[in-house]
């Protein structure tokens, strides 16, 4: 574990340095960047993304990928909001509903991937399209504005905004699952070598239901908190964030090949993207430049994964001789 | 030794197109060699004994109780472990640490309150199997397993399976791709395990290996057990003839 940690820390350390350098540059160039107000709103803005990233991280570690989480967040947000508007409720019920519904949609992904033996990227792109299209079809794209007051009222705990607190709790839970729970260690095993995991008696269907279900739960809660933040439910508001979240998680050191990734890295990945996006916006640079960066990060990660796989294949071929 | 209750007993085990009418018995402390050419059905038989290749007919008894091995998880619970021939692709998670590779088989036995893994018991398990029992040559169990030599990697695979505390250990070609010095080390480990009462099935197509290591040798040919030998009373030549008959 220590060596592994060293590796993580080295990656995390590099990221932290880059973040510090960027923060310094933006602070000098743009006085608006270094205001407390900006930094607090930055954290609040990205807390929803962090929740989705926590779920995606677990899926990536297992060796799969989930593209449908933003669609799951959108559908869950809408369904839960409808229930709360029509039947009333409280925060506890809201969280339970969001987690249950999001988790259910995630488990659908897992079942499709397992029983069709299909690539997770194809399955989750398909379910993303289905979930979102169905949402737009049924709701005719209508937004919901009449959310209950208790739901939209600003909440702070010890002066921490509610969305930031929820994100922090979910990240801590995710870190504990991945590092300290049997199921978390099995997820690393599954992502690192699926065949070996099967031989060891890991329940692959169970693990896949867990990881995609977990991603769904995180997405559902993210959708809920997003609705609380913006005080409305706009069906297509969350769509299009998938690749930003993916970029943050792979920047944080998770491998698209599975078996590798950490919550600490993911947090740094989000912070890096947040500062970059915010700094560029404050400097008046077009938001398209940010899209370019996101795409580039994913492309580089895919290349690095492919290159490592190629090198590994070559070295194991040498071993065999 | 012949009086002991068999750790594993197989009667009339068959699977269409792979093997037929297989009878075998292995007792605690015994090393049963099974040899045969590639395609003789030896690996298919081993997979059936590990619950990954369900037989069509016959009976499997573990510790004198008939068992129905539904899958490998079930089989592991019955105390049967299977170290496959291809340890690189089927045995280890190469980039992960020796420690993680060792405990992955027994995570559920290391959990304490709230299902959290007990760090002290984890370390204890790793120390016991990696250092005390299998003497893996490494300064720390935190190194990625891919940095080890072939022989030491094989030891980690063994450690991982032994941690499940099996009563039957099936070894499929345990020394393939291991250099001669390391082979001797692995034989010592196998002998020590048998001496402690583990029942071992050693599958190998290296005649010298089965002759040297087994207490009894079964020859498998086209899916049938065609001969049984006492290794002290059979020549290498005769065994080779039986394998290639």
Coordinates of C-alpha atoms in Angstrom, one line a residue:
Chain A
X1 CA 0.0 0.0 0.0
X2 CA 2.8 2.4 0.8
X3 CA 4.3 2.2 -2.6
X4 CA 0.9 2.6 -4.2
X5 CA 0.4 5.6 -2.0
X6 CA 3.7 7.1 -3.1
X7 CA 2.6 6.7 -6.7
X8 CA -0.7 8.4 -5.9
X9 CA 1.0 11.2 -3.9
X10 CA 3.5 11.8 -6.7
X11 CA 0.6 12.2 -9.2
X12 CA -1.4 14.2 -6.6
X13 CA 1.7 16.3 -5.8
X14 CA 2.2 17.2 -9.4
X15 CA -1.4 18.1 -9.8
X16 CA -1.3 20.2 -6.6
X17 CA 1.7 22.1 -8.0
X18 CA 0.0 22.8 -11.3
X19 CA -3.1 24.0 -9.4
X20 CA -1.0 26.3 -7.2
X21 CA 0.8 27.7 -10.2
X22 CA -2.5 28.4 -12.1
X23 CA -4.2 29.9 -9.1
X24 CA -1.2 32.2 -8.6
X25 CA -1.2 33.3 -12.3
X26 CA -5.0 33.9 -12.3
X27 CA -4.8 35.8 -9.0
X28 CA -2.2 38.2 -10.5
X29 CA -3.9 38.6 -13.9
X30 CA -7.5 38.8 -12.7
X31 CA -8.3 40.5 -9.3
X32 CA -11.8 39.1 -9.5
X33 CA -10.4 35.6 -9.3
X34 CA -8.9 36.0 -5.9
X35 CA -12.0 37.3 -4.1
X36 CA -13.4 35.0 -1.4
X37 CA -16.8 35.3 -3.0
X38 CA -15.5 33.9 -6.3
X39 CA -13.8 31.0 -4.6
X40 CA -16.9 30.1 -2.5
X41 CA -19.2 30.2 -5.5
X42 CA -16.6 28.2 -7.4
X43 CA -16.8 25.5 -4.8
X44 CA -20.5 25.5 -4.8
X45 CA -20.7 25.5 -8.6
X46 CA -18.5 22.4 -8.8
X47 CA -19.9 20.5 -5.9
X48 CA -22.5 18.9 -8.2
X49 CA -19.8 17.9 -10.6
X50 CA -17.8 16.4 -7.7
X51 CA -20.7 14.2 -6.7
X52 CA -21.0 12.8 -10.3
X53 CA -17.3 12.4 -10.4
X54 CA -17.3 10.3 -7.3
X55 CA -19.7 7.8 -9.0
X56 CA -17.8 7.8 -12.2
X57 CA -14.5 7.2 -10.4
X58 CA -15.9 4.0 -8.9
X59 CA -17.0 2.8 -12.4
X60 CA -13.7 3.7 -14.0
X61 CA -11.8 1.8 -11.2
X62 CA -13.9 -1.3 -12.0
X63 CA -12.7 -1.1 -15.6
X64 CA -15.9 0.2 -17.1
X65 CA -17.2 3.6 -18.0
X66 CA -20.5 5.4 -17.4
X67 CA -21.6 8.1 -19.9
X68 CA -25.2 8.1 -18.7
X69 CA -24.8 9.7 -15.3
X70 CA -25.8 13.2 -16.4
X71 CA -29.0 11.8 -18.0
X72 CA -29.7 9.8 -14.9
X73 CA -29.2 13.0 -12.8
X74 CA -31.6 14.9 -15.1
X75 CA -34.3 12.2 -15.0
X76 CA -34.0 11.6 -11.3
X77 CA -34.1 15.4 -10.6
X78 CA -37.3 15.7 -12.6
X79 CA -39.1 12.7 -11.1
X80 CA -38.1 13.5 -7.5
X81 CA -39.1 17.2 -8.0
X82 CA -42.5 16.1 -9.3
X83 CA -43.1 13.9 -6.3
X84 CA -42.0 16.6 -3.9
X85 CA -44.2 19.2 -5.6
X86 CA -47.3 17.0 -5.6
X87 CA -46.9 15.0 -2.5
X88 CA -44.7 17.2 -0.3
X89 CA -41.9 15.8 1.7
X90 CA -38.7 16.6 3.5
X91 CA -35.0 16.4 2.8
X92 CA -34.7 12.9 4.1
X93 CA -37.3 11.7 1.7
X94 CA -35.8 13.7 -1.1
X95 CA -32.4 12.1 -0.7
X96 CA -33.9 8.6 -0.3
X97 CA -36.0 9.0 -3.5
X98 CA -33.1 10.5 -5.5
X99 CA -30.7 7.7 -4.3
X100 CA -33.2 4.9 -5.0
X101 CA -34.3 6.2 -8.4
X102 CA -30.8 7.0 -9.6
X103 CA -29.5 3.7 -8.2
X104 CA -32.2 1.8 -10.1
X105 CA -31.3 3.5 -13.4
X106 CA -27.6 2.7 -12.7
X107 CA -28.4 -1.0 -12.0
X108 CA -30.2 -1.1 -15.4
X109 CA -26.9 -0.2 -17.0
X110 CA -25.1 -3.0 -15.1
X111 CA -27.6 -5.6 -16.1
X112 CA -27.4 -4.6 -19.7
X113 CA -23.6 -4.6 -19.7
X114 CA -23.5 -8.0 -17.9
X115 CA -26.1 -9.9 -19.8
X116 CA -25.5 -8.5 -23.2
X117 CA -21.7 -8.8 -22.7
X118 CA -21.6 -5.4 -24.3
X119 CA -19.0 -2.6 -23.9
X120 CA -20.0 -0.3 -21.1
X121 CA -19.3 2.8 -23.2
X122 CA -21.8 1.7 -25.9
X123 CA -24.5 0.6 -23.4
X124 CA -24.3 3.8 -21.3
X125 CA -24.3 6.0 -24.4
X126 CA -27.4 4.2 -25.5
X127 CA -29.2 4.4 -22.1
X128 CA -28.1 8.1 -21.8
X129 CA -29.9 8.7 -25.1
X130 CA -33.0 6.7 -24.0
X131 CA -33.3 8.2 -20.6
X132 CA -32.8 11.8 -21.8
X133 CA -35.0 11.4 -24.9
X134 CA -37.8 9.9 -22.8
X135 CA -37.5 12.7 -20.3
X136 CA -37.8 15.4 -23.0
X137 CA -40.6 13.4 -24.7
X138 CA -42.7 13.0 -21.6
X139 CA -42.1 16.5 -20.1
X140 CA -42.2 18.2 -23.5
X141 CA -39.1 20.0 -22.2
X142 CA -41.1 22.0 -19.7
X143 CA -39.2 23.3 -16.7
X144 CA -40.5 23.0 -13.1
X145 CA -40.4 26.2 -11.2
X146 CA -42.9 25.7 -8.3
X147 CA -40.5 23.8 -6.0
X148 CA -41.4 23.8 -2.3
X149 CA -39.8 26.6 -0.3
X150 CA -38.1 24.2 2.2
X151 CA -36.4 22.7 -0.8
X152 CA -35.1 25.9 -2.4
X153 CA -34.2 27.8 0.7
X154 CA -30.5 28.4 1.1
X155 CA -28.9 26.2 3.7
X156 CA -25.6 26.6 5.4
X157 CA -24.0 24.5 8.0
X158 CA -21.2 26.1 10.0
X159 CA -21.2 28.6 7.1
X160 CA -20.5 25.8 4.6
X161 CA -23.0 25.9 1.7
X162 CA -25.2 22.8 1.7
X163 CA -24.1 21.5 -1.8
X164 CA -20.4 21.7 -0.7
X165 CA -21.2 19.8 2.5
X166 CA -23.1 17.1 0.6
X167 CA -20.3 16.7 -1.9
X168 CA -17.7 16.5 0.9
X169 CA -19.7 13.7 2.6
X170 CA -20.2 11.8 -0.6
X171 CA -16.5 12.0 -1.4
X172 CA -15.5 10.8 2.1
X173 CA -17.9 7.9 1.8
X174 CA -16.5 7.0 -1.7
X175 CA -13.0 7.1 -0.4
X176 CA -13.9 4.8 2.5
X177 CA -15.6 2.3 0.2
X178 CA -12.7 2.2 -2.2
X179 CA -9.9 1.9 0.3
X180 CA -11.4 0.2 3.4
X181 CA -14.4 -2.0 2.3
X182 CA -14.0 -5.5 0.9
X183 CA -16.3 -4.6 -2.0
X184 CA -14.1 -1.5 -2.8
X185 CA -10.9 -3.6 -2.9
X186 CA -12.7 -6.2 -5.1
X187 CA -13.6 -3.3 -7.5
X188 CA -9.9 -2.6 -7.9
X189 CA -9.3 -6.3 -8.5
X190 CA -12.0 -6.5 -11.1
X191 CA -10.7 -3.4 -12.9
X192 CA -7.1 -4.6 -12.7
X193 CA -7.7 -8.2 -14.0
X194 CA -11.3 -9.3 -14.6
X195 CA -10.3 -12.9 -15.3
X196 CA -8.3 -13.2 -12.1
X197 CA -11.1 -11.6 -10.1
X198 CA -13.5 -14.3 -11.5
X199 CA -11.1 -17.1 -10.6
X200 CA -10.9 -15.7 -7.1
X201 CA -14.6 -16.1 -6.8
X202 CA -15.5 -12.4 -7.1
X203 CA -19.2 -12.0 -8.0
X204 CA -18.8 -10.0 -11.2
X205 CA -22.6 -9.3 -11.7
X206 CA -22.8 -8.2 -8.1
X207 CA -19.8 -5.9 -8.4
X208 CA -21.1 -4.4 -11.6
X209 CA -24.5 -3.8 -10.1
X210 CA -22.7 -2.1 -7.2
X211 CA -20.5 0.2 -9.3
X212 CA -23.1 1.3 -11.9
X213 CA -25.7 1.5 -9.1
X214 CA -23.4 3.6 -7.1
X215 CA -22.8 5.9 -10.0
X216 CA -26.5 6.2 -10.4
X217 CA -27.0 7.0 -6.7
X218 CA -24.3 9.7 -6.9
X219 CA -25.9 11.1 -10.1
X220 CA -29.4 11.1 -8.5
X221 CA -28.2 13.0 -5.5
X222 CA -26.2 15.4 -7.7
X223 CA -29.4 16.1 -9.7
X224 CA -31.3 16.8 -6.5
X225 CA -28.7 19.2 -5.1
X226 CA -28.5 20.9 -8.5
X227 CA -32.3 21.5 -8.4
X228 CA -31.9 22.9 -4.9
X229 CA -29.1 25.2 -6.0
X230 CA -30.7 26.7 -9.0
X231 CA -34.3 26.5 -7.5
X232 CA -35.8 25.1 -10.7
X233 CA -35.7 21.9 -12.7
X234 CA -34.7 22.4 -16.3
X235 CA -34.7 19.0 -18.1
X236 CA -31.7 19.6 -20.2
X237 CA -29.6 21.7 -17.8
X238 CA -27.3 18.9 -16.8
X239 CA -26.8 17.3 -20.2
X240 CA -23.4 17.9 -21.8
X241 CA -21.4 17.8 -18.6
X242 CA -20.4 14.2 -19.1
X243 CA -17.0 14.8 -20.7
X244 CA -16.1 17.6 -18.2
X245 CA -16.6 15.1 -15.4
X246 CA -14.7 12.4 -17.2
X247 CA -11.9 14.7 -17.9
X248 CA -11.7 15.7 -14.2
X249 CA -11.6 12.1 -13.1
X250 CA -8.9 11.0 -15.6
X251 CA -6.9 14.1 -14.8
X252 CA -7.0 12.9 -11.2
X253 CA -5.2 9.8 -12.2
X254 CA -7.9 7.3 -12.8
X255 CA -7.1 5.0 -15.7
X256 CA -9.6 4.3 -18.5
X257 CA -8.2 0.8 -18.5
X258 CA -9.4 0.2 -14.9
X259 CA -7.9 -0.8 -11.6
X260 CA -6.4 2.6 -10.9
X261 CA -7.8 5.8 -9.4
X262 CA -8.4 7.7 -6.1
X263 CA -10.8 10.1 -4.5
X264 CA -7.9 12.5 -3.6
X265 CA -6.8 12.6 -7.2
X266 CA -10.4 13.1 -8.4
X267 CA -10.8 16.1 -6.1
X268 CA -7.6 17.7 -7.5
X269 CA -8.8 16.9 -11.0
X270 CA -12.0 18.8 -10.4
X271 CA -10.2 21.7 -8.7
X272 CA -7.8 22.0 -11.6
X273 CA -10.6 22.1 -14.2
X274 CA -12.6 24.5 -12.1
X275 CA -9.7 27.0 -11.7
X276 CA -8.9 26.7 -15.4
X277 CA -12.5 27.3 -16.5
X278 CA -13.1 30.1 -14.0
X279 CA -9.8 31.8 -14.7
X280 CA -10.3 31.7 -18.4
X281 CA -13.8 33.0 -18.1
X282 CA -12.8 35.9 -15.9
X283 CA -10.0 36.7 -18.3
X284 CA -12.7 36.9 -21.0
X285 CA -11.5 33.9 -23.0
X286 CA -14.3 32.1 -24.9
X287 CA -15.7 29.1 -23.2
X288 CA -15.0 27.0 -26.3
X289 CA -11.3 27.1 -25.3
X290 CA -12.3 25.1 -22.2
X291 CA -14.1 22.5 -24.3
X292 CA -10.9 22.2 -26.3
X293 CA -9.0 21.6 -23.1
X294 CA -11.5 19.0 -21.8
X295 CA -11.3 17.0 -25.1
X296 CA -7.5 17.2 -25.1
X297 CA -7.3 15.8 -21.6
X298 CA -9.4 12.8 -22.4
X299 CA -7.5 12.3 -25.7
X300 CA -4.2 12.3 -23.8
X301 CA -5.5 9.9 -21.2
X302 CA -6.7 7.5 -23.9
X303 CA -3.3 7.7 -25.6
X304 CA -1.4 7.1 -22.3
X305 CA -3.6 4.1 -21.6
X306 CA -3.1 2.6 -25.0
X307 CA 0.6 3.2 -24.9
X308 CA 0.9 1.5 -21.4
X309 CA -1.1 -1.4 -22.7
X310 CA 1.2 -1.8 -25.7
X311 CA 4.3 -1.6 -23.5
X312 CA 2.8 -4.2 -21.1
X313 CA 2.0 -6.5 -23.9
X314 CA 5.5 -6.2 -25.2
X315 CA 7.1 -6.8 -21.8
X316 CA 5.0 -9.9 -21.0
X317 CA 5.8 -11.2 -24.5
X318 CA 9.5 -10.9 -23.5
X319 CA 8.8 -12.7 -20.2
X320 CA 7.2 -15.6 -21.9
X321 CA 10.2 -16.2 -24.1
Chain B
X1 CA -2.2 -42.5 4.9
X2 CA -4.6 -44.8 3.0
X3 CA -6.9 -45.0 6.0
X4 CA -7.6 -41.3 6.1
X5 CA -10.9 -40.0 4.8
X6 CA -10.3 -38.8 1.3
X7 CA -10.2 -35.0 1.0
X8 CA -11.5 -35.3 -2.5
X9 CA -13.1 -38.3 -4.2
X10 CA -14.5 -38.4 -7.7
X11 CA -16.6 -41.3 -9.1
X12 CA -17.5 -41.7 -12.7
X13 CA -17.1 -38.0 -13.6
X14 CA -17.9 -37.3 -17.2
X15 CA -18.4 -34.4 -19.5
X16 CA -19.4 -34.9 -23.1
X17 CA -16.5 -34.4 -25.5
X18 CA -13.9 -33.7 -22.7
X19 CA -13.5 -36.6 -20.3
X20 CA -15.4 -39.7 -19.2
X21 CA -15.7 -42.1 -16.3
X22 CA -13.0 -40.4 -14.2
X23 CA -12.4 -42.0 -10.8
X24 CA -9.9 -40.5 -8.4
X25 CA -9.1 -40.2 -4.7
X26 CA -6.8 -37.8 -3.0
X27 CA -6.2 -38.0 0.8
X28 CA -4.8 -35.4 3.2
X29 CA -1.1 -35.2 2.9
X30 CA -1.0 -36.9 -0.5
X31 CA 0.2 -35.5 -3.8
X32 CA -1.7 -37.0 -6.7
X33 CA 0.0 -36.5 -10.0
X34 CA -2.1 -36.3 -13.1
X35 CA -0.2 -36.3 -16.4
X36 CA -1.2 -36.4 -20.0
X37 CA -0.8 -34.5 -23.2
X38 CA -2.3 -31.2 -24.0
X39 CA -5.9 -32.0 -25.0
X40 CA -6.0 -35.1 -22.9
X41 CA -8.8 -33.5 -20.8
X42 CA -6.6 -32.8 -17.8
X43 CA -7.3 -29.1 -17.6
X44 CA -11.0 -29.6 -18.3
X45 CA -11.2 -32.1 -15.5
X46 CA -9.4 -29.6 -13.2
X47 CA -11.8 -26.9 -14.1
X48 CA -14.7 -29.2 -13.3
X49 CA -13.2 -29.9 -9.9
X50 CA -13.1 -26.2 -9.4
X51 CA -16.7 -25.7 -10.3
X52 CA -16.1 -23.8 -13.5
X53 CA -16.9 -26.6 -16.0
X54 CA -19.9 -28.5 -14.7
X55 CA -19.7 -32.3 -15.4
X56 CA -22.7 -34.1 -17.0
X57 CA -22.4 -37.2 -14.8
X58 CA -20.7 -38.6 -11.8
X59 CA -20.1 -37.6 -8.2
X60 CA -17.7 -35.3 -6.4
X61 CA -17.2 -35.9 -2.7
X62 CA -15.3 -33.5 -0.4
X63 CA -14.4 -34.9 3.0
X64 CA -16.7 -37.8 2.4
X65 CA -19.7 -35.6 1.6
X66 CA -21.2 -35.4 -1.8
X67 CA -21.1 -31.8 -3.1
X68 CA -22.6 -30.1 -6.0
X69 CA -20.1 -27.5 -7.2
X70 CA -22.2 -24.7 -8.7
X71 CA -19.5 -22.2 -9.4
X72 CA -16.0 -21.4 -8.2
X73 CA -17.2 -19.3 -5.3
X74 CA -19.0 -22.3 -4.0
X75 CA -16.0 -24.5 -4.6
X76 CA -13.7 -22.1 -2.7
X77 CA -16.1 -22.3 0.2
X78 CA -15.8 -26.1 0.1
X79 CA -12.1 -25.8 0.6
X80 CA -10.8 -26.4 -3.0
X81 CA -8.3 -24.1 -4.5
X82 CA -7.1 -24.1 -8.1
X83 CA -3.9 -22.5 -9.3
X84 CA -4.2 -22.2 -13.0
X85 CA -1.5 -22.7 -15.5
X86 CA -1.5 -19.2 -16.8
X87 CA -0.7 -17.3 -13.6
X88 CA 0.1 -14.0 -15.5
X89 CA -3.3 -13.6 -17.1
X90 CA -5.5 -15.5 -14.6
X91 CA -3.7 -15.3 -11.3
X92 CA -2.5 -11.8 -10.5
X93 CA -3.3 -8.2 -10.9
X94 CA 0.1 -7.2 -12.1
X95 CA 0.2 -3.4 -11.3
X96 CA -1.2 -3.9 -7.8
X97 CA 0.9 -4.7 -4.8
X98 CA 1.9 -8.1 -3.5
X99 CA -0.2 -7.3 -0.4
X100 CA -3.4 -6.5 -2.4
X101 CA -2.9 -9.6 -4.5
X102 CA -2.5 -11.7 -1.4
X103 CA -5.6 -10.6 0.5
X104 CA -8.0 -10.3 -2.5
X105 CA -9.1 -14.0 -1.9
X106 CA -9.9 -13.4 1.8
X107 CA -11.2 -9.8 2.0
X108 CA -14.5 -10.9 3.5
X109 CA -12.7 -12.7 6.3
X110 CA -10.7 -9.6 7.3
X111 CA -13.6 -7.2 7.9
X112 CA -14.5 -5.9 11.3
X113 CA -17.2 -3.5 12.4
X114 CA -19.1 -1.7 9.6
X115 CA -17.5 -4.1 7.1
X116 CA -14.3 -2.1 7.3
X117 CA -11.1 -4.1 6.6
X118 CA -9.2 -4.6 9.7
X119 CA -5.7 -3.2 8.9
X120 CA -3.9 -5.3 11.6
X121 CA -5.4 -8.6 10.5
X122 CA -4.7 -7.7 6.9
X123 CA -1.0 -7.1 7.7
X124 CA -0.9 -10.3 9.7
X125 CA -2.3 -12.4 6.9
X126 CA 0.2 -10.9 4.4
X127 CA 3.1 -11.4 6.8
X128 CA 2.1 -14.9 7.5
X129 CA 1.7 -16.2 3.9
X130 CA 4.1 -14.0 2.0
X131 CA 7.0 -13.9 4.4
X132 CA 6.7 -16.8 6.9
X133 CA 5.2 -19.5 4.7
X134 CA 6.3 -18.8 1.2
X135 CA 9.4 -16.7 1.7
X136 CA 8.7 -14.4 -1.2
X137 CA 12.0 -12.5 -1.9
X138 CA 11.0 -8.9 -1.4
X139 CA 11.8 -6.2 1.1
X140 CA 8.2 -5.1 1.3
X141 CA 4.8 -6.5 0.3
X142 CA 3.9 -3.0 -1.0
X143 CA 5.8 -3.5 -4.3
X144 CA 3.8 -4.1 -7.4
X145 CA 3.7 -7.8 -8.1
X146 CA 4.9 -7.2 -11.6
X147 CA 8.4 -6.3 -10.3
X148 CA 8.9 -9.8 -9.0
X149 CA 10.6 -12.7 -10.8
X150 CA 8.5 -15.5 -12.2
X151 CA 9.2 -17.9 -9.3
X152 CA 8.3 -15.3 -6.7
X153 CA 5.1 -14.3 -8.7
X154 CA 4.2 -18.0 -8.5
X155 CA 4.7 -17.9 -4.8
X156 CA 2.4 -14.9 -4.5
X157 CA -0.3 -16.8 -6.4
X158 CA 0.2 -19.8 -4.0
X159 CA 0.0 -17.4 -1.0
X160 CA -3.2 -16.0 -2.3
X161 CA -4.8 -19.4 -2.6
X162 CA -3.4 -20.8 0.6
X163 CA -4.9 -17.8 2.5
X164 CA -8.3 -19.3 1.7
X165 CA -7.2 -22.3 3.8
X166 CA -8.1 -25.0 1.4
X167 CA -8.0 -28.7 2.1
X168 CA -7.5 -29.6 -1.6
X169 CA -5.1 -27.7 -3.7
X170 CA -5.1 -28.2 -7.5
X171 CA -1.9 -27.1 -9.2
X172 CA -2.0 -26.9 -12.9
X173 CA 1.5 -26.9 -14.3
X174 CA 2.9 -24.9 -11.4
X175 CA 6.4 -24.6 -12.8
X176 CA 5.8 -23.6 -16.4
X177 CA 7.9 -20.6 -17.2
X178 CA 9.8 -20.8 -13.9
X179 CA 13.6 -21.2 -14.0
X180 CA 15.3 -24.4 -12.6
X181 CA 16.4 -22.8 -9.3
X182 CA 13.0 -21.5 -8.6
X183 CA 11.4 -24.8 -9.5
X184 CA 13.2 -26.5 -6.7
X185 CA 11.9 -23.9 -4.3
X186 CA 8.3 -24.5 -5.5
X187 CA 8.7 -28.2 -5.0
X188 CA 9.9 -27.6 -1.5
X189 CA 6.8 -25.5 -0.9
X190 CA 4.5 -28.3 -2.3
X191 CA 6.2 -30.9 -0.2
X192 CA 5.9 -28.8 2.9
X193 CA 2.2 -28.2 2.3
X194 CA 1.5 -31.9 1.8
X195 CA 3.4 -32.7 4.9
X196 CA 1.0 -30.5 6.8
X197 CA -1.9 -32.4 5.6
X198 CA -3.1 -30.6 2.5
X199 CA -4.3 -32.9 -0.3
X200 CA -2.6 -31.9 -3.6
X201 CA -3.5 -32.6 -7.2
X202 CA -0.5 -31.9 -9.3
X203 CA -1.3 -31.6 -13.0
X204 CA 1.7 -31.5 -15.3
X205 CA 3.0 -32.8 -18.6
X206 CA 6.6 -32.8 -17.4
X207 CA 7.2 -36.4 -16.7
X208 CA 10.2 -35.8 -14.4
X209 CA 8.1 -33.4 -12.3
X210 CA 5.3 -35.8 -11.6
X211 CA 7.7 -38.7 -11.0
X212 CA 9.7 -36.7 -8.5
X213 CA 6.8 -35.0 -6.7
X214 CA 3.8 -37.4 -6.7
X215 CA 2.9 -40.2 -4.3
X216 CA 0.7 -41.6 -7.0
X217 CA 0.4 -40.9 -10.7
X218 CA -2.6 -41.1 -13.0
X219 CA -2.2 -41.0 -16.7
X220 CA -4.9 -39.3 -18.7
X221 CA -5.4 -40.1 -22.4
X222 CA -8.2 -38.8 -24.6
X223 CA -10.4 -38.0 -21.6
X224 CA -9.9 -41.3 -19.8
X225 CA -7.7 -42.3 -16.9
X226 CA -5.7 -45.1 -18.6
X227 CA -3.2 -46.0 -15.9
X228 CA -2.2 -45.6 -12.3
X229 CA 1.4 -45.8 -11.2
X230 CA 3.5 -45.8 -8.1
X231 CA 6.3 -43.4 -8.9
X232 CA 8.9 -45.6 -7.3
X233 CA 8.0 -48.5 -9.5
X234 CA 7.8 -46.9 -12.9
X235 CA 10.5 -45.7 -15.3
X236 CA 10.4 -42.4 -17.0
X237 CA 10.4 -44.3 -20.3
X238 CA 7.3 -46.4 -19.3
X239 CA 5.4 -43.3 -18.2
X240 CA 6.2 -41.5 -21.4
X241 CA 4.9 -44.5 -23.4
X242 CA 1.6 -44.5 -21.4
X243 CA 1.2 -40.7 -22.0
X244 CA 1.7 -41.0 -25.7
X245 CA 0.1 -44.4 -26.3

